[in-house]
């Protein structure tokens, strides 16, 4: 057994703390995240309110505990849908080639050639704010990256000698794709998935800050930052608390992705073992 990677241990621990705090928010939160009390508005941290209160007198600590639920769920769903659709398009193009490959590659090039942030803002602006429209905008701007990588991996695996041997034994396309091609690229997909989740979280925060993503009064970190624009000078804790949560979430996801890349990269692993 190899010794534990400190980076992975730290990333997993930090990510677990953030996820568990959001999952157990109904138990840990001392107040209703949407309960207002104008008598205590814009108060600093105190015993009654550990992180202070916002402009409507809502407890900031309770809202922070609930704040990652929507962003994390939407980011995971958007990344999973983008990966599924991108893998489908990439595998079909790389495996069958010809006109299918030309069409799928052209579509991926078109979507990748468009500025992702501008396209997301345009889609969310046309369809309006809300989680379904936000999810659609994220998927449409993310699937092409998965598709190109999957296509490249499919072209490589298709030329392997064991694939030719299985064809000789009578294995069909569905069996080869499902049992041999897709499983052999899943390690790369896991690493790519973690990195894309972090990007999705940042994209959700950006769109929600502009009023095109998750809508208030949903307790969300990015919505909390947007709501604090008018009072951040007199009450900086309104931005610091949710901002630190987004920073720590992105840090843990990126560190986890780097650790997984180092562990699943066979060539770098062989170099370290020498």
PDB file of C-alpha atoms in Angstrom:
ATOM      1  CA  UNK A   1       0.000   0.000   0.000  1.00  0.00           C
ATOM      2  CA  UNK A   2       1.298   3.426  -0.891  1.00  0.00           C
ATOM      3  CA  UNK A   3       1.374   6.231   1.628  1.00  0.00           C
ATOM      4  CA  UNK A   4      -1.455   8.718   1.571  1.00  0.00           C
ATOM      5  CA  UNK A   5      -1.143  11.844  -0.533  1.00  0.00           C
ATOM      6  CA  UNK A   6      -1.322  14.855   1.841  1.00  0.00           C
ATOM      7  CA  UNK A   7      -2.850  16.995  -0.891  1.00  0.00           C
ATOM      8  CA  UNK A   8      -5.652  14.512  -1.506  1.00  0.00           C
ATOM      9  CA  UNK A   9      -6.287  14.069   2.224  1.00  0.00           C
ATOM     10  CA  UNK A  10      -6.525  17.838   2.718  1.00  0.00           C
ATOM     11  CA  UNK A  11      -8.761  18.305  -0.333  1.00  0.00           C
ATOM     12  CA  UNK A  12     -11.113  15.471   0.606  1.00  0.00           C
ATOM     13  CA  UNK A  13     -11.319  16.645   4.215  1.00  0.00           C
ATOM     14  CA  UNK A  14     -12.060  20.248   3.256  1.00  0.00           C
ATOM     15  CA  UNK A  15     -14.602  19.201   0.636  1.00  0.00           C
ATOM     16  CA  UNK A  16     -16.285  16.816   3.069  1.00  0.00           C
ATOM     17  CA  UNK A  17     -16.608  19.567   5.692  1.00  0.00           C
ATOM     18  CA  UNK A  18     -18.231  21.922   3.180  1.00  0.00           C
ATOM     19  CA  UNK A  19     -20.589  19.275   1.814  1.00  0.00           C
ATOM     20  CA  UNK A  20     -21.596  17.967   5.245  1.00  0.00           C
ATOM     21  CA  UNK A  21     -22.211  21.471   6.568  1.00  0.00           C
ATOM     22  CA  UNK A  22     -24.613  22.100   3.678  1.00  0.00           C
ATOM     23  CA  UNK A  23     -26.206  18.677   3.956  1.00  0.00           C
ATOM     24  CA  UNK A  24     -26.757  19.073   7.705  1.00  0.00           C
ATOM     25  CA  UNK A  25     -27.785  22.739   7.455  1.00  0.00           C
ATOM     26  CA  UNK A  26     -31.324  22.081   8.809  1.00  0.00           C
ATOM     27  CA  UNK A  27     -29.727  20.659  11.954  1.00  0.00           C
ATOM     28  CA  UNK A  28     -26.784  23.053  12.326  1.00  0.00           C
ATOM     29  CA  UNK A  29     -28.440  26.350  11.367  1.00  0.00           C
ATOM     30  CA  UNK A  30     -29.620  28.284  14.462  1.00  0.00           C
ATOM     31  CA  UNK A  31     -32.201  30.311  12.477  1.00  0.00           C
ATOM     32  CA  UNK A  32     -34.409  30.057   9.440  1.00  0.00           C
ATOM     33  CA  UNK A  33     -32.185  31.337   6.582  1.00  0.00           C
ATOM     34  CA  UNK A  34     -35.038  33.429   5.167  1.00  0.00           C
ATOM     35  CA  UNK A  35     -36.400  34.786   8.464  1.00  0.00           C
ATOM     36  CA  UNK A  36     -36.083  38.584   8.557  1.00  0.00           C
ATOM     37  CA  UNK A  37     -35.714  40.845  11.599  1.00  0.00           C
ATOM     38  CA  UNK A  38     -35.172  44.507  10.758  1.00  0.00           C
ATOM     39  CA  UNK A  39     -34.357  45.285  14.394  1.00  0.00           C
ATOM     40  CA  UNK A  40     -30.971  43.515  14.034  1.00  0.00           C
ATOM     41  CA  UNK A  41     -30.124  44.384  10.418  1.00  0.00           C
ATOM     42  CA  UNK A  42     -26.456  44.828   9.414  1.00  0.00           C
ATOM     43  CA  UNK A  43     -25.109  43.733  12.778  1.00  0.00           C
ATOM     44  CA  UNK A  44     -21.558  42.449  13.022  1.00  0.00           C
ATOM     45  CA  UNK A  45     -20.559  39.050  14.383  1.00  0.00           C
ATOM     46  CA  UNK A  46     -21.869  38.387  17.873  1.00  0.00           C
ATOM     47  CA  UNK A  47     -22.790  35.494  20.144  1.00  0.00           C
ATOM     48  CA  UNK A  48     -26.372  35.467  18.851  1.00  0.00           C
ATOM     49  CA  UNK A  49     -25.247  35.807  15.231  1.00  0.00           C
ATOM     50  CA  UNK A  50     -21.718  34.370  14.767  1.00  0.00           C
ATOM     51  CA  UNK A  51     -21.304  35.864  11.273  1.00  0.00           C
ATOM     52  CA  UNK A  52     -23.581  38.849  11.725  1.00  0.00           C
ATOM     53  CA  UNK A  53     -26.785  39.724   9.868  1.00  0.00           C
ATOM     54  CA  UNK A  54     -27.571  41.093   6.415  1.00  0.00           C
ATOM     55  CA  UNK A  55     -29.598  44.116   5.276  1.00  0.00           C
ATOM     56  CA  UNK A  56     -32.875  42.340   6.076  1.00  0.00           C
ATOM     57  CA  UNK A  57     -31.767  41.085   9.478  1.00  0.00           C
ATOM     58  CA  UNK A  58     -31.299  37.482   8.308  1.00  0.00           C
ATOM     59  CA  UNK A  59     -28.710  35.404  10.137  1.00  0.00           C
ATOM     60  CA  UNK A  60     -25.655  35.170   7.920  1.00  0.00           C
ATOM     61  CA  UNK A  61     -24.332  31.979   9.513  1.00  0.00           C
ATOM     62  CA  UNK A  62     -27.576  30.137   8.748  1.00  0.00           C
ATOM     63  CA  UNK A  63     -27.572  31.415   5.179  1.00  0.00           C
ATOM     64  CA  UNK A  64     -23.948  30.380   4.687  1.00  0.00           C
ATOM     65  CA  UNK A  65     -24.763  26.854   5.848  1.00  0.00           C
ATOM     66  CA  UNK A  66     -27.568  26.629   3.299  1.00  0.00           C
ATOM     67  CA  UNK A  67     -25.708  28.653   0.671  1.00  0.00           C
ATOM     68  CA  UNK A  68     -23.850  25.913  -1.164  1.00  0.00           C
ATOM     69  CA  UNK A  69     -26.775  23.580  -1.732  1.00  0.00           C
ATOM     70  CA  UNK A  70     -28.136  25.067  -4.933  1.00  0.00           C
ATOM     71  CA  UNK A  71     -24.746  25.872  -6.489  1.00  0.00           C
ATOM     72  CA  UNK A  72     -23.235  22.462  -5.759  1.00  0.00           C
ATOM     73  CA  UNK A  73     -26.272  20.518  -6.960  1.00  0.00           C
ATOM     74  CA  UNK A  74     -26.578  22.572 -10.154  1.00  0.00           C
ATOM     75  CA  UNK A  75     -22.819  22.297 -10.809  1.00  0.00           C
ATOM     76  CA  UNK A  76     -22.851  18.514 -10.337  1.00  0.00           C
ATOM     77  CA  UNK A  77     -25.947  18.092 -12.501  1.00  0.00           C
ATOM     78  CA  UNK A  78     -24.629  20.373 -15.244  1.00  0.00           C
ATOM     79  CA  UNK A  79     -21.227  18.658 -15.293  1.00  0.00           C
ATOM     80  CA  UNK A  80     -22.782  15.186 -15.341  1.00  0.00           C
ATOM     81  CA  UNK A  81     -25.132  16.086 -18.203  1.00  0.00           C
ATOM     82  CA  UNK A  82     -22.333  17.802 -20.123  1.00  0.00           C
ATOM     83  CA  UNK A  83     -20.060  14.796 -19.700  1.00  0.00           C
ATOM     84  CA  UNK A  84     -22.793  12.334 -20.715  1.00  0.00           C
ATOM     85  CA  UNK A  85     -23.716  14.282 -23.850  1.00  0.00           C
ATOM     86  CA  UNK A  86     -20.085  15.052 -24.712  1.00  0.00           C
ATOM     87  CA  UNK A  87     -19.093  11.396 -24.293  1.00  0.00           C
ATOM     88  CA  UNK A  88     -21.981  10.274 -26.510  1.00  0.00           C
ATOM     89  CA  UNK A  89     -21.038  12.708 -29.284  1.00  0.00           C
ATOM     90  CA  UNK A  90     -17.296  12.051 -28.963  1.00  0.00           C
ATOM     91  CA  UNK A  91     -17.600   8.266 -28.910  1.00  0.00           C
ATOM     92  CA  UNK A  92     -19.921   8.182 -31.926  1.00  0.00           C
ATOM     93  CA  UNK A  93     -17.669  10.481 -33.943  1.00  0.00           C
ATOM     94  CA  UNK A  94     -14.414   8.793 -33.001  1.00  0.00           C
ATOM     95  CA  UNK A  95     -15.675   5.235 -33.400  1.00  0.00           C
ATOM     96  CA  UNK A  96     -17.673   5.400 -36.620  1.00  0.00           C
ATOM     97  CA  UNK A  97     -15.783   8.219 -38.381  1.00  0.00           C
ATOM     98  CA  UNK A  98     -16.905   9.459 -41.775  1.00  0.00           C
ATOM     99  CA  UNK A  99     -19.851  11.822 -41.969  1.00  0.00           C
ATOM    100  CA  UNK A 100     -20.756  11.276 -38.298  1.00  0.00           C
ATOM    101  CA  UNK A 101     -17.271  12.342 -37.218  1.00  0.00           C
ATOM    102  CA  UNK A 102     -17.354  15.378 -39.514  1.00  0.00           C
ATOM    103  CA  UNK A 103     -20.726  16.563 -38.202  1.00  0.00           C
ATOM    104  CA  UNK A 104     -19.908  16.035 -34.503  1.00  0.00           C
ATOM    105  CA  UNK A 105     -16.473  17.646 -34.844  1.00  0.00           C
ATOM    106  CA  UNK A 106     -17.932  20.653 -36.659  1.00  0.00           C
ATOM    107  CA  UNK A 107     -20.579  21.104 -33.966  1.00  0.00           C
ATOM    108  CA  UNK A 108     -17.962  20.866 -31.197  1.00  0.00           C
ATOM    109  CA  UNK A 109     -15.727  23.381 -32.993  1.00  0.00           C
ATOM    110  CA  UNK A 110     -18.601  25.840 -33.333  1.00  0.00           C
ATOM    111  CA  UNK A 111     -19.513  25.671 -29.639  1.00  0.00           C
ATOM    112  CA  UNK A 112     -15.881  25.835 -28.525  1.00  0.00           C
ATOM    113  CA  UNK A 113     -15.221  28.777 -30.820  1.00  0.00           C
ATOM    114  CA  UNK A 114     -17.879  30.864 -29.078  1.00  0.00           C
ATOM    115  CA  UNK A 115     -16.900  32.726 -25.882  1.00  0.00           C
ATOM    116  CA  UNK A 116     -18.330  30.546 -23.126  1.00  0.00           C
ATOM    117  CA  UNK A 117     -19.162  33.301 -20.656  1.00  0.00           C
ATOM    118  CA  UNK A 118     -20.806  35.491 -23.282  1.00  0.00           C
ATOM    119  CA  UNK A 119     -22.841  32.543 -24.560  1.00  0.00           C
ATOM    120  CA  UNK A 120     -23.999  31.675 -21.041  1.00  0.00           C
ATOM    121  CA  UNK A 121     -25.031  35.273 -20.386  1.00  0.00           C
ATOM    122  CA  UNK A 122     -26.873  35.387 -23.712  1.00  0.00           C
ATOM    123  CA  UNK A 123     -28.754  32.125 -23.090  1.00  0.00           C
ATOM    124  CA  UNK A 124     -29.633  33.037 -19.502  1.00  0.00           C
ATOM    125  CA  UNK A 125     -30.620  36.550 -20.576  1.00  0.00           C
ATOM    126  CA  UNK A 126     -32.935  35.293 -23.336  1.00  0.00           C
ATOM    127  CA  UNK A 127     -34.531  32.487 -21.323  1.00  0.00           C
ATOM    128  CA  UNK A 128     -34.569  34.378 -18.022  1.00  0.00           C
ATOM    129  CA  UNK A 129     -33.160  33.547 -14.578  1.00  0.00           C
ATOM    130  CA  UNK A 130     -33.884  30.264 -12.854  1.00  0.00           C
ATOM    131  CA  UNK A 131     -32.229  26.918 -12.229  1.00  0.00           C
ATOM    132  CA  UNK A 132     -33.559  25.076 -15.357  1.00  0.00           C
ATOM    133  CA  UNK A 133     -32.353  27.839 -17.693  1.00  0.00           C
ATOM    134  CA  UNK A 134     -29.063  28.088 -15.812  1.00  0.00           C
ATOM    135  CA  UNK A 135     -28.589  24.334 -16.180  1.00  0.00           C
ATOM    136  CA  UNK A 136     -29.260  24.527 -19.910  1.00  0.00           C
ATOM    137  CA  UNK A 137     -26.780  27.381 -20.353  1.00  0.00           C
ATOM    138  CA  UNK A 138     -24.051  25.469 -18.505  1.00  0.00           C
ATOM    139  CA  UNK A 139     -24.585  22.259 -20.486  1.00  0.00           C
ATOM    140  CA  UNK A 140     -24.589  24.020 -23.879  1.00  0.00           C
ATOM    141  CA  UNK A 141     -21.283  25.738 -23.109  1.00  0.00           C
ATOM    142  CA  UNK A 142     -19.526  22.734 -21.538  1.00  0.00           C
ATOM    143  CA  UNK A 143     -20.259  19.603 -23.592  1.00  0.00           C
ATOM    144  CA  UNK A 144     -17.863  20.404 -26.450  1.00  0.00           C
ATOM    145  CA  UNK A 145     -14.781  20.140 -24.226  1.00  0.00           C
ATOM    146  CA  UNK A 146     -15.756  16.638 -23.143  1.00  0.00           C
ATOM    147  CA  UNK A 147     -16.558  15.675 -26.729  1.00  0.00           C
ATOM    148  CA  UNK A 148     -13.137  16.571 -28.124  1.00  0.00           C
ATOM    149  CA  UNK A 149     -11.236  14.707 -25.419  1.00  0.00           C
ATOM    150  CA  UNK A 150     -13.473  11.629 -25.710  1.00  0.00           C
ATOM    151  CA  UNK A 151     -13.121  11.604 -29.486  1.00  0.00           C
ATOM    152  CA  UNK A 152      -9.325  11.654 -29.195  1.00  0.00           C
ATOM    153  CA  UNK A 153      -9.355   8.822 -26.664  1.00  0.00           C
ATOM    154  CA  UNK A 154     -11.777   6.802 -28.806  1.00  0.00           C
ATOM    155  CA  UNK A 155      -9.543   7.141 -31.862  1.00  0.00           C
ATOM    156  CA  UNK A 156      -6.590   5.911 -29.812  1.00  0.00           C
ATOM    157  CA  UNK A 157      -8.397   2.955 -28.255  1.00  0.00           C
ATOM    158  CA  UNK A 158      -9.973   1.954 -31.581  1.00  0.00           C
ATOM    159  CA  UNK A 159      -6.527   1.183 -32.989  1.00  0.00           C
ATOM    160  CA  UNK A 160      -5.458  -1.034 -30.084  1.00  0.00           C
ATOM    161  CA  UNK A 161      -4.662  -4.650 -30.951  1.00  0.00           C
ATOM    162  CA  UNK A 162      -7.093  -6.109 -28.419  1.00  0.00           C
ATOM    163  CA  UNK A 163      -9.964  -4.259 -30.110  1.00  0.00           C
ATOM    164  CA  UNK A 164      -9.058  -5.927 -33.392  1.00  0.00           C
ATOM    165  CA  UNK A 165      -8.899  -9.271 -31.600  1.00  0.00           C
ATOM    166  CA  UNK A 166     -12.351  -8.788 -30.115  1.00  0.00           C
ATOM    167  CA  UNK A 167     -13.711  -7.841 -33.521  1.00  0.00           C
ATOM    168  CA  UNK A 168     -12.277 -11.066 -34.911  1.00  0.00           C
ATOM    169  CA  UNK A 169     -14.087 -12.997 -32.193  1.00  0.00           C
ATOM    170  CA  UNK A 170     -17.364 -11.438 -33.286  1.00  0.00           C
ATOM    171  CA  UNK A 171     -17.838  -8.650 -30.735  1.00  0.00           C
ATOM    172  CA  UNK A 172     -20.269  -5.983 -31.969  1.00  0.00           C
ATOM    173  CA  UNK A 173     -19.951  -2.215 -31.743  1.00  0.00           C
ATOM    174  CA  UNK A 174     -22.219  -1.874 -28.714  1.00  0.00           C
ATOM    175  CA  UNK A 175     -20.294  -4.486 -26.750  1.00  0.00           C
ATOM    176  CA  UNK A 176     -16.934  -2.991 -27.665  1.00  0.00           C
ATOM    177  CA  UNK A 177     -18.002   0.533 -26.787  1.00  0.00           C
ATOM    178  CA  UNK A 178     -19.769  -0.304 -23.537  1.00  0.00           C
ATOM    179  CA  UNK A 179     -17.338  -2.875 -22.131  1.00  0.00           C
ATOM    180  CA  UNK A 180     -13.967  -1.840 -23.522  1.00  0.00           C
ATOM    181  CA  UNK A 181     -13.814   1.684 -24.957  1.00  0.00           C
ATOM    182  CA  UNK A 182     -15.726   3.724 -22.377  1.00  0.00           C
ATOM    183  CA  UNK A 183     -14.230   1.992 -19.274  1.00  0.00           C
ATOM    184  CA  UNK A 184     -10.696   2.621 -20.590  1.00  0.00           C
ATOM    185  CA  UNK A 185     -11.224   6.380 -20.685  1.00  0.00           C
ATOM    186  CA  UNK A 186     -13.045   6.790 -17.367  1.00  0.00           C
ATOM    187  CA  UNK A 187      -9.904   7.686 -15.397  1.00  0.00           C
ATOM    188  CA  UNK A 188      -9.385  10.737 -17.626  1.00  0.00           C
ATOM    189  CA  UNK A 189     -13.075  11.557 -17.386  1.00  0.00           C
ATOM    190  CA  UNK A 190     -12.981  11.508 -13.573  1.00  0.00           C
ATOM    191  CA  UNK A 191     -10.152  14.041 -13.545  1.00  0.00           C
ATOM    192  CA  UNK A 192     -11.899  16.202 -16.131  1.00  0.00           C
ATOM    193  CA  UNK A 193     -15.171  15.960 -14.207  1.00  0.00           C
ATOM    194  CA  UNK A 194     -13.626  17.394 -11.032  1.00  0.00           C
ATOM    195  CA  UNK A 195     -12.069  20.318 -12.878  1.00  0.00           C
ATOM    196  CA  UNK A 196     -15.306  21.100 -14.732  1.00  0.00           C
ATOM    197  CA  UNK A 197     -17.329  21.057 -11.498  1.00  0.00           C
ATOM    198  CA  UNK A 198     -15.137  23.860 -10.179  1.00  0.00           C
ATOM    199  CA  UNK A 199     -15.652  25.846 -13.377  1.00  0.00           C
ATOM    200  CA  UNK A 200     -19.401  25.325 -13.168  1.00  0.00           C
ATOM    201  CA  UNK A 201     -19.472  26.605  -9.584  1.00  0.00           C
ATOM    202  CA  UNK A 202     -17.613  29.736 -10.668  1.00  0.00           C
ATOM    203  CA  UNK A 203     -19.921  30.207 -13.677  1.00  0.00           C
ATOM    204  CA  UNK A 204     -22.994  29.841 -11.472  1.00  0.00           C
ATOM    205  CA  UNK A 205     -21.593  32.418  -9.068  1.00  0.00           C
ATOM    206  CA  UNK A 206     -20.937  34.838 -11.937  1.00  0.00           C
ATOM    207  CA  UNK A 207     -24.403  34.476 -13.472  1.00  0.00           C
ATOM    208  CA  UNK A 208     -26.138  34.677 -10.090  1.00  0.00           C
ATOM    209  CA  UNK A 209     -24.174  37.825  -9.280  1.00  0.00           C
ATOM    210  CA  UNK A 210     -25.537  39.353 -12.491  1.00  0.00           C
ATOM    211  CA  UNK A 211     -29.074  38.291 -11.590  1.00  0.00           C
ATOM    212  CA  UNK A 212     -29.236  35.619 -14.314  1.00  0.00           C
ATOM    213  CA  UNK A 213     -28.720  32.510 -12.216  1.00  0.00           C
ATOM    214  CA  UNK A 214     -30.153  31.378  -8.903  1.00  0.00           C
ATOM    215  CA  UNK A 215     -32.820  33.815  -7.799  1.00  0.00           C
ATOM    216  CA  UNK A 216     -33.358  35.279  -4.312  1.00  0.00           C
ATOM    217  CA  UNK A 217     -34.556  34.614  -1.683  1.00  0.00           C
ATOM    218  CA  UNK A 218     -32.815  31.253  -2.189  1.00  0.00           C
ATOM    219  CA  UNK A 219     -29.883  31.252   0.265  1.00  0.00           C
ATOM    220  CA  UNK A 220     -26.952  30.955  -2.126  1.00  0.00           C
ATOM    221  CA  UNK A 221     -23.387  32.205  -1.699  1.00  0.00           C
ATOM    222  CA  UNK A 222     -23.321  34.062  -5.010  1.00  0.00           C
ATOM    223  CA  UNK A 223     -26.752  35.602  -4.381  1.00  0.00           C
ATOM    224  CA  UNK A 224     -25.528  36.720  -0.958  1.00  0.00           C
ATOM    225  CA  UNK A 225     -22.549  38.471  -2.572  1.00  0.00           C
ATOM    226  CA  UNK A 226     -24.862  40.159  -5.067  1.00  0.00           C
ATOM    227  CA  UNK A 227     -27.190  41.318  -2.275  1.00  0.00           C
ATOM    228  CA  UNK A 228     -24.252  42.778  -0.340  1.00  0.00           C
ATOM    229  CA  UNK A 229     -23.195  45.232  -3.069  1.00  0.00           C
ATOM    230  CA  UNK A 230     -24.969  48.189  -1.460  1.00  0.00           C
ATOM    231  CA  UNK A 231     -23.673  47.621   2.078  1.00  0.00           C
ATOM    232  CA  UNK A 232     -20.268  45.959   1.748  1.00  0.00           C
ATOM    233  CA  UNK A 233     -18.372  49.087   2.825  1.00  0.00           C
ATOM    234  CA  UNK A 234     -20.155  49.394   6.156  1.00  0.00           C
ATOM    235  CA  UNK A 235     -20.634  45.646   6.608  1.00  0.00           C
ATOM    236  CA  UNK A 236     -17.751  43.790   4.902  1.00  0.00           C
ATOM    237  CA  UNK A 237     -18.744  40.527   6.577  1.00  0.00           C
ATOM    238  CA  UNK A 238     -21.617  40.291   4.083  1.00  0.00           C
ATOM    239  CA  UNK A 239     -19.099  39.566   1.316  1.00  0.00           C
ATOM    240  CA  UNK A 240     -16.276  37.931   3.267  1.00  0.00           C
ATOM    241  CA  UNK A 241     -18.322  34.994   4.590  1.00  0.00           C
ATOM    242  CA  UNK A 242     -19.881  33.744   1.314  1.00  0.00           C
ATOM    243  CA  UNK A 243     -16.762  34.703  -0.642  1.00  0.00           C
ATOM    244  CA  UNK A 244     -14.568  32.538   1.579  1.00  0.00           C
ATOM    245  CA  UNK A 245     -16.977  29.633   1.171  1.00  0.00           C
ATOM    246  CA  UNK A 246     -16.761  29.841  -2.635  1.00  0.00           C
ATOM    247  CA  UNK A 247     -12.976  30.144  -2.422  1.00  0.00           C
ATOM    248  CA  UNK A 248     -12.621  27.102  -0.148  1.00  0.00           C
ATOM    249  CA  UNK A 249     -14.983  25.040  -2.307  1.00  0.00           C
ATOM    250  CA  UNK A 250     -13.049  25.836  -5.490  1.00  0.00           C
ATOM    251  CA  UNK A 251      -9.738  25.241  -3.701  1.00  0.00           C
ATOM    252  CA  UNK A 252     -10.788  21.795  -2.477  1.00  0.00           C
ATOM    253  CA  UNK A 253     -12.138  20.771  -5.901  1.00  0.00           C
ATOM    254  CA  UNK A 254      -9.019  21.937  -7.744  1.00  0.00           C
ATOM    255  CA  UNK A 255      -6.678  20.256  -5.266  1.00  0.00           C
ATOM    256  CA  UNK A 256      -8.688  17.060  -5.529  1.00  0.00           C
ATOM    257  CA  UNK A 257      -8.521  17.185  -9.326  1.00  0.00           C
ATOM    258  CA  UNK A 258      -4.733  17.680  -9.260  1.00  0.00           C
ATOM    259  CA  UNK A 259      -4.305  14.820  -6.798  1.00  0.00           C
ATOM    260  CA  UNK A 260      -6.468  12.498  -8.895  1.00  0.00           C
ATOM    261  CA  UNK A 261      -4.536  13.442 -12.025  1.00  0.00           C
ATOM    262  CA  UNK A 262      -1.240  12.575 -10.342  1.00  0.00           C
ATOM    263  CA  UNK A 263      -2.583   9.299  -9.008  1.00  0.00           C
ATOM    264  CA  UNK A 264      -4.309   8.130 -12.183  1.00  0.00           C
ATOM    265  CA  UNK A 265      -1.496   9.148 -14.541  1.00  0.00           C
ATOM    266  CA  UNK A 266       0.349   5.882 -15.003  1.00  0.00           C
ATOM    267  CA  UNK A 267       3.449   7.431 -16.541  1.00  0.00           C
ATOM    268  CA  UNK A 268       4.010   9.952 -13.751  1.00  0.00           C
ATOM    269  CA  UNK A 269       3.308   7.218 -11.208  1.00  0.00           C
ATOM    270  CA  UNK A 270       6.029   5.047 -12.757  1.00  0.00           C
ATOM    271  CA  UNK A 271       8.504   7.928 -12.593  1.00  0.00           C
ATOM    272  CA  UNK A 272       7.769   8.474  -8.894  1.00  0.00           C
ATOM    273  CA  UNK A 273       8.238   4.779  -8.185  1.00  0.00           C
ATOM    274  CA  UNK A 274      11.718   4.670  -9.734  1.00  0.00           C
TER     275      UNK A 274
END
